[in-house]
PDB file of C-alpha atoms in Angstrom:
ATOM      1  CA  UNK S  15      94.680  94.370 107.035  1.00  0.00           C
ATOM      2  CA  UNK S  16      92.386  94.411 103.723  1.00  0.00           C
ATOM      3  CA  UNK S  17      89.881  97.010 103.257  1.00  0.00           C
ATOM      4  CA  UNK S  18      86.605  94.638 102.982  1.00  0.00           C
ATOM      5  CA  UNK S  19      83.806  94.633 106.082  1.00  0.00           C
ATOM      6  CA  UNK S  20      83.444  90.801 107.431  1.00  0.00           C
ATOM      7  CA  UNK S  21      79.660  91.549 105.598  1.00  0.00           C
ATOM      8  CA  UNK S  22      81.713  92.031 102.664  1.00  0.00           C
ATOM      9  CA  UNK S  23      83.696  89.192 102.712  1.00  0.00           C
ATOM     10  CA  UNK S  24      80.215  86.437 103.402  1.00  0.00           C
ATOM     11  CA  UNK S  25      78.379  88.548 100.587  1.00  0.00           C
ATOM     12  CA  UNK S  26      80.804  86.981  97.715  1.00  0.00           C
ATOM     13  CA  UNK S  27      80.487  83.493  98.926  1.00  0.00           C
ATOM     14  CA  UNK S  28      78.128  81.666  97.440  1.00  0.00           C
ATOM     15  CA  UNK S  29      78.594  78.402  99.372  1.00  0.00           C
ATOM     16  CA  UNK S  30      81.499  78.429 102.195  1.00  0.00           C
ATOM     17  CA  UNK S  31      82.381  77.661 105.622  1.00  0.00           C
ATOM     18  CA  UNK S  32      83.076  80.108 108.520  1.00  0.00           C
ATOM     19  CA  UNK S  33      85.362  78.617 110.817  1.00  0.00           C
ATOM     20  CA  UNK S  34      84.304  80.581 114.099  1.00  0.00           C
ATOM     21  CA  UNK S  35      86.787  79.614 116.355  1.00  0.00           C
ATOM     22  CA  UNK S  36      89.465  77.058 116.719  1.00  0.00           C
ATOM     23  CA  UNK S  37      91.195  74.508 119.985  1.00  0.00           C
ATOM     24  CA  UNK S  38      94.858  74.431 118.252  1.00  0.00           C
ATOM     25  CA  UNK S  39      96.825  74.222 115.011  1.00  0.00           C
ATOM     26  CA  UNK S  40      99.999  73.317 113.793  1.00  0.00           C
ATOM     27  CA  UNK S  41     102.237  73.766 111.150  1.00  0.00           C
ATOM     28  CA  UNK S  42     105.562  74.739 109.019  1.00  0.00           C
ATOM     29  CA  UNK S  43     105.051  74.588 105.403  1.00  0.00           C
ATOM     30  CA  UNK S  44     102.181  72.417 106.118  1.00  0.00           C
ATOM     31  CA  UNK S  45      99.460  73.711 108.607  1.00  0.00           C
ATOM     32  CA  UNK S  46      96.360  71.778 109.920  1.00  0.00           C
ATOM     33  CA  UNK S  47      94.024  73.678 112.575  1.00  0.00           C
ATOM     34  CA  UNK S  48      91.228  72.252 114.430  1.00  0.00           C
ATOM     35  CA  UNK S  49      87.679  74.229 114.154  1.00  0.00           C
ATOM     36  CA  UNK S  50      85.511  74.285 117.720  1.00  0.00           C
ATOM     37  CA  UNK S  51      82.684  76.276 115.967  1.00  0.00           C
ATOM     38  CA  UNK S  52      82.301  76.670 112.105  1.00  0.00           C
ATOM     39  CA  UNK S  53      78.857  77.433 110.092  1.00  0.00           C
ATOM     40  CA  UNK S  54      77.963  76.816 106.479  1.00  0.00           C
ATOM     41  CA  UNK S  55      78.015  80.154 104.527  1.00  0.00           C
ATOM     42  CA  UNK S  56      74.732  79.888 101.717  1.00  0.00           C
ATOM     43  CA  UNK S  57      74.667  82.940  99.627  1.00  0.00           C
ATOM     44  CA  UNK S  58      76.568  85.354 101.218  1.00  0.00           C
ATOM     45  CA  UNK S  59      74.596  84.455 104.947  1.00  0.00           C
ATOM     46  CA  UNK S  60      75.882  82.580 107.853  1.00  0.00           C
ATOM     47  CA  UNK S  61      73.817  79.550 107.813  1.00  0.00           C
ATOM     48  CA  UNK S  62      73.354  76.143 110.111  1.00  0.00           C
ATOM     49  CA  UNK S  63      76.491  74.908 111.952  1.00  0.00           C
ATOM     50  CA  UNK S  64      78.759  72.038 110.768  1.00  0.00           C
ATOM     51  CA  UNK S  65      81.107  69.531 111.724  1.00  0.00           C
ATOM     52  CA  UNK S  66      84.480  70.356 110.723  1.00  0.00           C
ATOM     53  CA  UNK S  67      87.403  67.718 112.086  1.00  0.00           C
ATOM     54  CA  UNK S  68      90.191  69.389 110.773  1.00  0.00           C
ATOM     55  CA  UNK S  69      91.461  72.210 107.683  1.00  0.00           C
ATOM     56  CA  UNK S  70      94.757  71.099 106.749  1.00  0.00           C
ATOM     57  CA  UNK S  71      97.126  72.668 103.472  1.00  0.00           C
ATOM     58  CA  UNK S  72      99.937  74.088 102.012  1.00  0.00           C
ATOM     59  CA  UNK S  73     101.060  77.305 103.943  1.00  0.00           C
ATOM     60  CA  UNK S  74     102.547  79.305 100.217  1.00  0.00           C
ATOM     61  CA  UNK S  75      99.893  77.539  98.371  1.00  0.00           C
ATOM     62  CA  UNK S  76      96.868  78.943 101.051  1.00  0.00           C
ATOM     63  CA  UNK S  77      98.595  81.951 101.469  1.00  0.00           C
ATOM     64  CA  UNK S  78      97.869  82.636  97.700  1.00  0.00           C
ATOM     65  CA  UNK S  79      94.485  81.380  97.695  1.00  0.00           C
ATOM     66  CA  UNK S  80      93.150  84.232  99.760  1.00  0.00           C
ATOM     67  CA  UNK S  81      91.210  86.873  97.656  1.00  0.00           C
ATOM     68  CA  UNK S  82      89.789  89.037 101.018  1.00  0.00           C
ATOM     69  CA  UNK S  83      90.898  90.687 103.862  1.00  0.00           C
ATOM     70  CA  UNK S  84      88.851  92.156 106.665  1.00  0.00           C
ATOM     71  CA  UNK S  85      89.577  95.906 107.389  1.00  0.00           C
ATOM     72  CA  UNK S  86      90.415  94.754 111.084  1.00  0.00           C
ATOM     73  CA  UNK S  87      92.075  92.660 112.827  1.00  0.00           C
ATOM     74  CA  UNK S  88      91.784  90.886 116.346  1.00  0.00           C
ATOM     75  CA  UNK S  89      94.672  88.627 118.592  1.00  0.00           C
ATOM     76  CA  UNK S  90      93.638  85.888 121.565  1.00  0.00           C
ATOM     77  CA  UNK S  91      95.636  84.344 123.247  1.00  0.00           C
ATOM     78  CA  UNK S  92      95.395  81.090 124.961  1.00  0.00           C
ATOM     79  CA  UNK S  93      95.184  81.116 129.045  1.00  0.00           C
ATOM     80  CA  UNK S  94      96.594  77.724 129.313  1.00  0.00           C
ATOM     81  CA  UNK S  95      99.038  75.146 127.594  1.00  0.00           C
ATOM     82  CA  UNK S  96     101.421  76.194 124.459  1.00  0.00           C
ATOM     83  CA  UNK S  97     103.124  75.016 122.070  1.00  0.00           C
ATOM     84  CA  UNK S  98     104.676  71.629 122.246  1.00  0.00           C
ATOM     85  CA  UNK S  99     106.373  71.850 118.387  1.00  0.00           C
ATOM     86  CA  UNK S 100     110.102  70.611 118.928  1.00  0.00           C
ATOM     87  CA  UNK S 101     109.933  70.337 123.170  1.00  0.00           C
ATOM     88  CA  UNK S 102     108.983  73.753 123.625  1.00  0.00           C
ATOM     89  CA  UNK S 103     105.792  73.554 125.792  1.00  0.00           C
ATOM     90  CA  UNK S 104     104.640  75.207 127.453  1.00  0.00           C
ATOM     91  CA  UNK S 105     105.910  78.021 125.694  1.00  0.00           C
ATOM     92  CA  UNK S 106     102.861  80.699 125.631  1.00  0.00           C
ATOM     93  CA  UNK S 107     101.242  81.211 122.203  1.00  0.00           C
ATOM     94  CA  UNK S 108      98.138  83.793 121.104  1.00  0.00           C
ATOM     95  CA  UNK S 109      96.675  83.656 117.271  1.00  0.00           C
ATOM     96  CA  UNK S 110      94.826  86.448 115.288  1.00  0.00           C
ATOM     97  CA  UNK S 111      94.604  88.416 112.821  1.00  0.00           C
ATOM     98  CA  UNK S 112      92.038  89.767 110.084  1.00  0.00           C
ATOM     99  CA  UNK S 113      88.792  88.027 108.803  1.00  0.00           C
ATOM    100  CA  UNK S 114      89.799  86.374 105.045  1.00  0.00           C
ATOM    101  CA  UNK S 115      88.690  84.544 102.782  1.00  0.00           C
ATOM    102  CA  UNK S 116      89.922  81.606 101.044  1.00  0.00           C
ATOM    103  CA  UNK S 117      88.965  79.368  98.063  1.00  0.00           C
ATOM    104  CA  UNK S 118      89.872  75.974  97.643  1.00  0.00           C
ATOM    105  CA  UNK S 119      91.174  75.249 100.983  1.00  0.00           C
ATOM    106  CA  UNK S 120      90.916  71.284 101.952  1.00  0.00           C
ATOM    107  CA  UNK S 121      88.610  71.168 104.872  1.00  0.00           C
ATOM    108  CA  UNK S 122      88.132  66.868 106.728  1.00  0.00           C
TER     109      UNK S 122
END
């Protein structure tokens, strides 16, 4: 993990989104993940929600957009279905990991 508090991270944002939680993703060197909850982030606060379809890029090229870790990190895992990539469902999958932040990300 990073060393910034989640306050941290919203205080440098001057306009962002916070994707809160998500139903399911996919990806290889591509990646696309579908938001549930996400909020607009106005000067460093959490603001109103928004509508977010999908966030979709590059998994090198994201990976070195990031410019903030959290200082902890947290896993879930999903109670029912899997992953269905290649024929494997329903093998069991959980996601997690720290807070970051990321610029330039394409978000639909």
């Amino acid at each position: 993990p990073g060393t910034s508090t989640v306050e941290e991270l919203f205080a440098g944002v001057k306009k962002g989104i916070y994707i809160k939680d998500i139903s399911h993703g996919s990806g290889m060197s591509t990646f696309t993940i579908a938001p549930t909850k996400a909020y607009m982030i106005r000067d460093g606060k959490i603001a109103e929600p928004v509508k977010v379809s999908v966030i979709s890029g590059n998994v090198m090229h994201t990976l070195g957009q990031i410019d903030g870790l959290n200082d902890k990190t947290e896993y879930l895992s999903f109670a029912v279905g899997g992953c269905g990539k290649m024929e494997q469902f329903p093998l069991p999958v959980g996601f997690g990991g720290p807070y970051m932040r990321v610029n330039g990300i394409q978000v639909l």
